[in-house]
Amino acid sequence: MFNGLIREIGKIKSFSNNKLRIISKLKPEIGDSIAVNGVCLTVTKVYTDGFEVELSPETQKIIPIENYQAGKLVHLEEALRFGDKIDGHLIQGHVDAMGEILEIKKNKNSYDVIIKTSPKIMKYIAPKGSIAIDGVSLTINEVFSDRFRLTIIPHTFENTLFKYYKIHQKVNIETDMFARYIYHMFKEKKENINDKILAWW
């Protein structure tokens, strides 16, 4: 479990045979969980200059794999420990879909960022709700049929990879876990009611 506050920006040293080696000042132990651009991965090797994780084929299907090549920068966050303060929101590190940045607009004291994504996950995205973009905990301001708008304060923008992002940049999206659970519970309840009505008829 994570909270979407980026602890370090690491650099990918190599990606080969599903093994992702990252240059980092973090000192994890083998078996620890690390969020890499919001993806929860397990540390399999530790080096003096960083660590290595493994990307499963399933994970590689749902992330923009071009963002995990040698030389690329990535957001890093270590897993929460009991008693840690949660300043963002609870994040599992389970990516729902990819998004594409359509617009980055600088305002007087903030940045508006519009991201397009799969309509299938829009039901979990609500105005003033929480969302994780490449592992960064952010608040949703406006929601459309297949996109949403974020307003990012300068501190977050300048201290994350957002300051490097360009139009058409692909990003990882994890919707709020509570929104997913609530939707699933009510969907299941509705389906059960419909089944009973059909059975009665």
Coordinates of N, CA and C in Angstrom, one line a residue, residues 30-118:
I30 N 15.5 -7.2 -0.4 CA 14.8 -8.2 -1.3 C 13.5 -8.6 -0.8
G31 N 12.5 -8.5 -1.6 CA 11.1 -8.8 -1.2 C 10.3 -7.6 -0.9
D32 N 10.9 -6.5 -0.7 CA 10.1 -5.2 -0.5 C 9.3 -4.8 -1.7
S33 N 8.2 -4.1 -1.4 CA 7.4 -3.5 -2.5 C 7.8 -2.1 -2.8
I34 N 8.0 -1.8 -4.0 CA 8.3 -0.4 -4.5 C 7.3 0.0 -5.6
A35 N 6.8 1.2 -5.5 CA 5.9 1.7 -6.6 C 6.8 2.4 -7.6
V36 N 6.8 1.9 -8.8 CA 7.6 2.5 -9.9 C 6.6 3.1 -10.9
N37 N 6.5 4.4 -10.9 CA 5.5 5.1 -11.7 C 4.1 4.5 -11.3
G38 N 4.0 4.3 -10.1 CA 2.7 3.8 -9.6 C 2.4 2.4 -9.7
V39 N 3.3 1.6 -10.2 CA 3.1 0.1 -10.3 C 3.8 -0.6 -9.2
C40 N 3.1 -1.3 -8.4 CA 3.7 -2.0 -7.3 C 4.5 -3.2 -7.8
L41 N 5.8 -3.2 -7.5 CA 6.7 -4.2 -8.0 C 7.6 -4.7 -6.8
T42 N 8.0 -5.9 -6.9 CA 8.8 -6.6 -5.8 C 10.3 -6.5 -6.1
V43 N 11.1 -6.1 -5.1 CA 12.5 -6.0 -5.3 C 13.1 -7.4 -5.3
T44 N 13.8 -7.8 -6.4 CA 14.4 -9.1 -6.5 C 15.9 -9.1 -6.3
K45 N 16.6 -8.0 -6.5 CA 18.0 -7.9 -6.3 C 18.3 -6.5 -5.8
V46 N 19.4 -6.4 -5.1 CA 19.8 -5.1 -4.5 C 21.3 -4.8 -5.0
Y47 N 21.5 -3.6 -5.4 CA 22.9 -3.2 -5.9 C 23.4 -2.0 -5.1
T48 N 24.6 -1.7 -5.2 CA 25.1 -0.5 -4.5 C 24.5 0.8 -5.0
D49 N 24.1 0.8 -6.3 CA 23.6 2.0 -6.9 C 22.1 1.9 -7.1
G50 N 21.4 0.9 -6.5 CA 20.0 0.8 -6.7 C 19.4 -0.6 -6.5
F51 N 18.5 -1.0 -7.3 CA 17.8 -2.3 -7.1 C 17.2 -2.8 -8.4
E52 N 16.7 -4.0 -8.4 CA 16.1 -4.6 -9.6 C 14.7 -5.2 -9.2
V53 N 13.8 -5.0 -10.1 CA 12.4 -5.6 -10.0 C 12.1 -6.3 -11.2
E54 N 11.0 -7.1 -11.2 CA 10.6 -7.9 -12.3 C 9.2 -7.5 -12.8
L55 N 9.0 -7.3 -14.1 CA 7.7 -6.9 -14.6 C 7.0 -8.2 -15.2
S56 N 5.9 -8.6 -14.7 CA 5.2 -9.7 -15.3 C 4.6 -9.4 -16.7
P57 N 4.3 -10.4 -17.5 CA 3.7 -10.1 -18.8 C 2.4 -9.4 -18.7
E58 N 1.6 -9.7 -17.6 CA 0.3 -9.0 -17.4 C 0.5 -7.6 -17.2
T59 N 1.5 -7.2 -16.3 CA 1.8 -5.8 -16.0 C 2.2 -5.1 -17.3
Q60 N 3.1 -5.7 -18.1 CA 3.6 -5.1 -19.3 C 2.5 -4.8 -20.3
K61 N 1.3 -5.5 -20.2 CA 0.2 -5.3 -21.2 C -0.5 -4.0 -20.9
I62 N -0.5 -3.6 -19.6 CA -1.4 -2.4 -19.3 C -0.6 -1.1 -19.0
I63 N 0.7 -1.1 -19.1 CA 1.5 0.1 -18.9 C 2.1 0.5 -20.2
P64 N 2.4 1.8 -20.3 CA 3.2 2.3 -21.5 C 4.6 1.8 -21.4
I65 N 5.0 0.7 -22.0 CA 6.3 0.1 -21.8 C 7.4 1.0 -22.2
E66 N 7.1 1.9 -23.1 CA 8.1 2.9 -23.6 C 8.7 3.8 -22.5
N67 N 7.9 3.9 -21.4 CA 8.3 4.7 -20.2 C 9.3 3.9 -19.3
Y68 N 9.6 2.7 -19.6 CA 10.4 1.8 -18.8 C 11.7 1.4 -19.5
Q69 N 12.1 2.2 -20.4 CA 13.4 1.9 -21.1 C 14.6 2.5 -20.5
A70 N 15.8 2.0 -20.8 CA 17.0 2.6 -20.2 C 17.1 4.1 -20.5
G71 N 17.5 4.8 -19.4 CA 17.6 6.2 -19.4 C 16.4 7.0 -19.0
K72 N 15.2 6.3 -18.9 CA 14.0 7.0 -18.5 C 14.0 7.3 -17.0
L73 N 13.3 8.4 -16.6 CA 13.2 8.7 -15.2 C 11.8 8.1 -14.7
V74 N 11.8 7.7 -13.5 CA 10.6 7.1 -12.9 C 10.3 7.6 -11.5
H75 N 9.1 7.7 -11.1 CA 8.7 8.0 -9.8 C 8.9 6.8 -8.9
L76 N 9.4 7.0 -7.7 CA 9.6 5.9 -6.8 C 9.0 6.2 -5.4
E77 N 8.3 5.2 -4.9 CA 7.7 5.3 -3.5 C 7.8 4.0 -2.8
E78 N 8.4 3.9 -1.6 CA 8.4 2.7 -0.8 C 7.0 2.5 -0.2
A79 N 6.7 1.2 0.1 CA 5.4 0.9 0.7 C 5.3 1.5 2.1
L80 N 4.0 1.8 2.4 CA 3.7 2.4 3.8 C 4.0 1.4 4.8
R81 N 4.4 1.9 6.0 CA 4.5 1.1 7.2 C 3.4 1.5 8.2
F82 N 3.0 0.6 9.0 CA 2.0 0.9 10.0 C 2.5 2.1 10.9
G83 N 1.6 3.0 11.0 CA 1.9 4.2 11.8 C 2.4 5.4 10.9
D84 N 2.6 5.2 9.6 CA 3.0 6.2 8.7 C 1.9 7.2 8.5
K85 N 2.2 8.5 8.3 CA 1.2 9.5 8.0 C 0.8 9.4 6.6
I86 N -0.5 9.4 6.3 CA -1.0 9.4 4.9 C -1.4 10.8 4.5
D87 N -0.6 11.4 3.7 CA -0.8 12.7 3.2 C -1.6 12.8 1.9
G88 N -1.5 11.7 1.1 CA -2.2 11.6 -0.2 C -3.4 10.9 -0.1
H89 N -3.5 9.7 -0.7 CA -4.7 8.8 -0.5 C -4.1 7.4 -0.6
L90 N -4.9 6.4 -0.2 CA -4.4 5.0 -0.2 C -4.4 4.5 -1.6
I91 N -3.2 4.0 -2.0 CA -3.0 3.5 -3.4 C -2.5 2.1 -3.3
Q92 N -3.0 1.2 -4.2 CA -2.6 -0.2 -4.1 C -1.4 -0.5 -5.1
G93 N -1.2 0.4 -6.1 CA -0.1 0.1 -7.0 C -0.6 -0.8 -8.1
H94 N -2.0 -0.9 -8.3 CA -2.6 -1.7 -9.3 C -3.2 -0.8 -10.4
V95 N -2.5 -0.7 -11.5 CA -2.9 0.2 -12.6 C -4.1 -0.3 -13.3
D96 N -5.1 0.6 -13.5 CA -6.4 0.3 -14.1 C -6.3 0.5 -15.7
A97 N -5.5 1.5 -16.1 CA -5.5 1.8 -17.5 C -4.4 2.8 -17.8
M98 N -4.1 2.9 -19.1 CA -3.2 4.0 -19.5 C -4.0 5.2 -19.8
G99 N -3.3 6.4 -19.7 CA -3.9 7.6 -20.1 C -3.0 8.4 -21.0
E100 N -3.6 9.4 -21.7 CA -2.8 10.2 -22.6 C -3.0 11.7 -22.3
I101 N -1.9 12.4 -22.0 CA -2.0 13.8 -21.7 C -2.4 14.6 -23.0
L102 N -3.5 15.3 -22.9 CA -4.0 16.1 -24.1 C -3.7 17.5 -24.0
E103 N -3.6 18.0 -22.7 CA -3.3 19.5 -22.5 C -2.6 19.7 -21.2
I104 N -1.7 20.6 -21.3 CA -1.0 21.2 -20.1 C -1.0 22.7 -20.1
K105 N -1.8 23.3 -19.2 CA -2.0 24.7 -19.3 C -1.5 25.4 -18.0
K106 N -0.6 26.3 -18.1 CA -0.1 27.0 -16.9 C -1.0 28.2 -16.6
N107 N -1.5 28.2 -15.3 CA -2.3 29.3 -14.8 C -1.4 30.2 -13.9
K108 N -2.1 31.1 -13.2 CA -1.3 32.0 -12.4 C -0.5 31.3 -11.3
N109 N -1.2 30.3 -10.6 CA -0.5 29.6 -9.5 C -0.8 28.1 -9.5
S110 N -1.0 27.6 -10.7 CA -1.3 26.2 -10.9 C -1.2 25.7 -12.3
Y111 N -1.3 24.4 -12.6 CA -1.3 23.9 -13.9 C -2.5 23.0 -14.1
D112 N -3.2 23.3 -15.2 CA -4.4 22.4 -15.5 C -3.8 21.3 -16.5
V113 N -4.1 20.1 -16.2 CA -3.7 18.9 -17.0 C -4.9 18.1 -17.4
I114 N -5.2 17.9 -18.7 CA -6.3 17.1 -19.1 C -5.8 15.8 -19.7
I115 N -6.3 14.7 -19.2 CA -5.9 13.3 -19.5 C -7.0 12.5 -20.1
K116 N -6.8 11.9 -21.2 CA -7.8 11.0 -21.8 C -7.5 9.6 -21.4
T117 N -8.5 8.8 -21.2 CA -8.3 7.4 -20.9 C -9.5 6.6 -21.4
S118 N -9.5 5.3 -21.1 CA -10.5 4.4 -21.5 C -11.9 4.7 -20.9

